[in-house]
Amino acid sequence: MRVAAYERYGPPEVAAVAERPDPVPGAGEVRVRVHAASVGAADGAGRSGTPWFARLAFGLRAPRQQVLGSDFAGIVDAVGPGVTRFAAGDRVFGATGAAAGAHAELVVVAESGAIAPLPDEVPMADAAALCDGGLTALPFLRDGAGIRPGMRVLVNGASGSVGAAAVQLAKHFGAEVTATCGPAHVELVRGLGADRVIDRTREDFATGHDEFDVVFDAVGKSTFRRSRRVLAHGGTYLTTVPSFAILLQQLTSRFGSRRAVIMFTGLRKDADKAPDLEVLAALAGAGGLRPPIERIVPLEDIAEGYRLVDSGHKAGSVIVTPAGRAPAVASDDPTEAAA
Ligand SMILES: NC(=O)c1ccc[n+]([C@@H]2O[C@H](COP(=O)([O-])OP(=O)(O)OC[C@H]3O[C@@H](n4cnc5c(N)ncnc54)[C@H](OP(=O)(O)O)[C@@H]3O)[C@@H](O)[C@H]2O)c1
């Protein structure tokens, strides 16, 4: 099978197409032909080996896993002994987590893993993008902030993959959503359903008082300290990006009037991710969740995908299509239209 592999940390060009033996599904495992996989922020950190602490996860001197990619969508093409949940031909999507390996024509996952059926209405590219942003935004809003109807939610970095999912999910939960982004993405974010969009180059969301029940810093570009003033009494600041300060504030703010929360959603158990995939699939299947996609690139253009990720300004997700176009699925799937 063809994969996008890298042997050393470095710029986007260290990732290139390579050949690997086809994996064989063992007992309880399914093999998926990958029609779409996201190239996300974690892949960018794994490829470059930055920031330094990424190497604690990806390998100190050189990458341990040579094939990156976690979020995938595709079609089951073989199952191992004892598999009952899936059969060849099923449309599925999911996340391989720390095992990575999704930037490949074939990926093997446990049927009890983070994998779920994909409704026909949801294009493959959208499904991979849902895992990229939705599988993070959902636990942050639901479990981290305890989101409820009527809450006032600010999403900082609303045009990124996590932020875009957060805007749509917060609206789904009945919140009133204010979203920030750069000038190029204002219309896109409005289209996601935000009640109010702030062009961050013209207005600083953190200058008000007592305006929000939740500040979700989806790109980690603000801080708890800066956001405290705009948070209402009992409000929650959520951030996706770790720092020494936020780890400390998470502990100390438990005793204060406003909470600081960081979560590591990629490290959640598969048993927690799988039902969330079903929630996202149901929402997307009903038309309530449509992730923006910055670009879809073929496997041989993986470096270009990484350049977009490294820019820090992609709108939504970058998708790579290892197995080429998907057969006989949702008609508006750009992975099919491209062929
Ligand atoms: N903790 C966890 O469990 C977890 C899980 C997943 C991801 N993450 C982290 O979450 C972060 C976001 O991931 P992502 O995939 O959503 O990133 P992304 O898609 O690469 O974010 C890109 C967006 O960031 C916005 N942006 C750039 N500079 C900004 C600034 N100074 N202020 C506000 N927005 C700015 C850009 O918007 P404009 O161009 O419109 O300004 C762009 O649309 C990453 O750092 C990732 O590593 C953490």
Short mmCIF file of C-alpha atoms in Angstrom, two decimals, residues 83-262:
data_model
loop_
_atom_site.label_atom_id
_atom_site.label_comp_id
_atom_site.label_asym_id
_atom_site.label_seq_id
_atom_site.Cartn_x
_atom_site.Cartn_y
_atom_site.Cartn_z
CA VAL A 83 -15.75 -9.21 14.00
CA THR A 84 -19.50 -8.68 14.29
CA ARG A 85 -20.05 -4.89 14.19
CA PHE A 86 -18.73 -4.25 10.69
CA ALA A 87 -18.56 -5.99 7.33
CA ALA A 88 -16.71 -5.39 4.07
CA GLY A 89 -18.30 -2.49 2.19
CA ASP A 90 -19.41 -0.53 5.28
CA ARG A 91 -18.77 3.22 5.28
CA VAL A 92 -17.01 4.15 8.51
CA PHE A 93 -15.02 6.93 10.13
CA GLY A 94 -12.92 7.23 13.24
CA ALA A 95 -9.66 8.08 14.92
CA THR A 96 -6.58 5.93 15.50
CA GLY A 97 -5.28 8.24 18.26
CA ALA A 98 -1.68 7.76 19.30
CA ALA A 99 -1.29 4.75 16.98
CA ALA A 100 -1.61 7.19 13.99
CA GLY A 101 -1.16 5.49 10.58
CA ALA A 102 -4.16 7.04 8.77
CA HIS A 103 -2.11 8.75 6.04
CA ALA A 104 -2.16 5.43 4.24
CA GLU A 105 -4.32 3.56 1.75
CA LEU A 106 -5.21 1.02 4.43
CA VAL A 107 -5.52 1.28 8.18
CA VAL A 108 -6.38 -1.44 10.71
CA VAL A 109 -8.43 -0.62 13.82
CA ALA A 110 -10.12 -2.68 16.52
CA GLU A 111 -13.85 -2.94 15.95
CA SER A 112 -14.19 -1.90 19.61
CA GLY A 113 -12.02 1.16 18.90
CA ALA A 114 -12.89 4.75 17.99
CA ILE A 115 -14.78 3.83 14.82
CA ALA A 116 -18.42 4.28 13.86
CA PRO A 117 -20.73 3.79 10.88
CA LEU A 118 -20.86 6.77 8.53
CA PRO A 119 -24.27 7.79 7.15
CA ASP A 120 -24.52 7.88 3.33
CA GLU A 121 -25.37 11.59 3.47
CA VAL A 122 -22.00 12.53 4.96
CA PRO A 123 -19.14 12.88 2.47
CA MET A 124 -15.89 11.13 3.34
CA ALA A 125 -13.92 14.38 3.47
CA ASP A 126 -16.47 15.88 5.87
CA ALA A 127 -16.27 12.78 8.05
CA ALA A 128 -12.49 13.03 8.44
CA ALA A 129 -12.90 16.76 9.19
CA LEU A 130 -15.55 15.97 11.81
CA CYS A 131 -13.02 13.85 13.68
CA ASP A 132 -10.42 16.59 13.35
CA GLY A 133 -12.54 19.35 14.93
CA GLY A 134 -15.70 17.78 16.32
CA LEU A 135 -14.08 15.06 18.35
CA THR A 136 -12.26 17.81 20.25
CA ALA A 137 -14.92 20.55 20.41
CA LEU A 138 -17.67 18.20 21.63
CA PRO A 139 -16.00 17.03 24.87
CA PHE A 140 -14.64 20.52 25.57
CA LEU A 141 -18.08 22.14 25.39
CA ARG A 142 -20.13 19.32 26.89
CA ASP A 143 -17.78 17.94 29.56
CA GLY A 144 -15.43 20.87 30.13
CA ALA A 145 -17.99 23.68 30.17
CA GLY A 146 -21.24 21.80 30.85
CA ILE A 147 -22.87 23.75 28.02
CA ARG A 148 -26.61 24.42 28.35
CA PRO A 149 -29.23 26.27 26.28
CA GLY A 150 -29.02 30.04 26.65
CA MET A 151 -25.37 30.13 27.69
CA ARG A 152 -23.32 32.91 26.14
CA VAL A 153 -20.30 31.33 24.47
CA LEU A 154 -17.29 33.05 22.91
CA VAL A 155 -15.22 30.96 20.49
CA ASN A 156 -11.75 32.38 19.83
CA GLY A 157 -10.21 31.10 16.59
CA ALA A 158 -13.57 30.11 15.12
CA SER A 159 -12.27 29.49 11.60
CA GLY A 160 -9.90 26.68 12.62
CA SER A 161 -11.03 23.08 12.62
CA VAL A 162 -11.76 22.97 16.37
CA GLY A 163 -13.26 26.47 16.44
CA ALA A 164 -15.57 25.87 13.47
CA ALA A 165 -16.89 22.69 15.08
CA ALA A 166 -17.28 24.54 18.39
CA VAL A 167 -19.44 27.26 16.80
CA GLN A 168 -21.76 24.72 15.19
CA LEU A 169 -21.96 22.47 18.25
CA ALA A 170 -22.55 25.38 20.63
CA LYS A 171 -25.46 26.51 18.43
CA HIS A 172 -26.75 22.94 18.44
CA PHE A 173 -26.70 23.00 22.26
CA GLY A 174 -28.79 26.19 22.21
CA ALA A 175 -26.05 28.66 23.15
CA GLU A 176 -25.73 32.25 21.99
CA VAL A 177 -22.45 32.29 20.10
CA THR A 178 -19.94 35.06 19.54
CA ALA A 179 -16.99 34.04 17.37
CA THR A 180 -13.65 35.65 16.55
CA CYS A 181 -11.55 35.19 13.43
CA GLY A 182 -9.36 37.13 11.03
CA PRO A 183 -10.87 39.38 8.32
CA ALA A 184 -10.55 36.75 5.57
CA HIS A 185 -12.82 34.34 7.44
CA VAL A 186 -15.63 36.56 8.74
CA GLU A 187 -18.17 35.41 6.14
CA LEU A 188 -17.24 31.76 6.58
CA VAL A 189 -17.74 31.97 10.35
CA ARG A 190 -21.05 33.79 9.95
CA GLY A 191 -22.11 30.94 7.68
CA LEU A 192 -21.39 28.48 10.49
CA GLY A 193 -24.24 30.08 12.43
CA ALA A 194 -22.45 32.42 14.86
CA ASP A 195 -24.81 35.08 16.22
CA ARG A 196 -22.01 37.65 16.22
CA VAL A 197 -18.63 37.61 14.51
CA ILE A 198 -15.69 39.68 15.74
CA ASP A 199 -12.87 40.48 13.33
CA ARG A 200 -10.00 40.00 15.76
CA THR A 201 -7.81 42.52 13.91
CA ARG A 202 -10.38 45.28 14.64
CA GLU A 203 -11.75 44.38 18.05
CA ASP A 204 -10.38 42.66 21.14
CA PHE A 205 -13.02 40.33 22.60
CA ALA A 206 -11.38 40.51 26.02
CA THR A 207 -12.04 44.21 26.67
CA GLY A 208 -15.67 43.83 27.84
CA HIS A 209 -17.08 42.91 31.26
CA ASP A 210 -19.10 39.91 32.36
CA GLU A 211 -20.21 39.04 28.83
CA PHE A 212 -19.77 35.30 28.49
CA ASP A 213 -20.46 32.12 30.44
CA VAL A 214 -17.85 30.30 28.41
CA VAL A 215 -14.74 31.49 26.60
CA PHE A 216 -13.50 28.65 24.41
CA ASP A 217 -10.03 29.55 23.19
CA ALA A 218 -9.95 26.96 20.43
CA VAL A 219 -6.50 28.03 19.21
CA GLY A 220 -4.93 28.87 22.58
CA LYS A 221 -4.00 32.40 21.50
CA SER A 222 -5.48 34.15 24.54
CA THR A 223 -5.04 33.36 28.24
CA PHE A 224 -7.20 32.78 31.30
CA ARG A 225 -5.82 35.99 32.80
CA ARG A 226 -6.83 38.09 29.78
CA SER A 227 -10.24 36.43 29.50
CA ARG A 228 -11.24 36.57 33.19
CA ARG A 229 -12.84 40.00 32.92
CA VAL A 230 -15.25 39.03 30.12
CA LEU A 231 -16.28 35.87 31.95
CA ALA A 232 -19.44 35.99 34.04
CA HIS A 233 -19.39 34.83 37.68
CA GLY A 234 -19.20 31.00 37.55
CA GLY A 235 -17.94 31.13 33.96
CA THR A 236 -15.42 28.79 32.34
CA TYR A 237 -12.33 29.47 30.25
CA LEU A 238 -11.41 26.52 28.03
CA THR A 239 -8.18 26.22 26.11
CA THR A 240 -6.81 23.57 23.77
CA VAL A 241 -3.16 24.52 24.14
CA PRO A 242 -1.12 23.42 27.17
CA SER A 243 1.16 25.72 29.14
CA PHE A 244 2.57 25.68 32.63
CA ALA A 245 0.25 28.57 33.52
CA ILE A 246 -2.96 26.86 32.46
CA LEU A 247 -2.06 23.61 34.25
CA LEU A 248 -1.55 25.61 37.45
CA GLN A 249 -4.68 27.75 36.88
CA GLN A 250 -6.76 24.63 36.32
CA LEU A 251 -5.88 23.57 39.86
CA THR A 252 -6.15 26.94 41.59
CA SER A 253 -9.27 28.22 39.78
CA ARG A 254 -11.33 25.38 41.29
CA PHE A 255 -11.54 27.52 44.39
CA GLY A 256 -12.37 30.75 42.53
CA SER A 257 -15.41 32.27 40.86
CA ARG A 258 -14.24 31.47 37.33
CA ARG A 259 -12.74 28.19 36.18
CA ALA A 260 -9.84 27.50 33.81
CA VAL A 261 -9.96 24.17 31.98
CA ILE A 262 -7.55 22.37 29.66
#
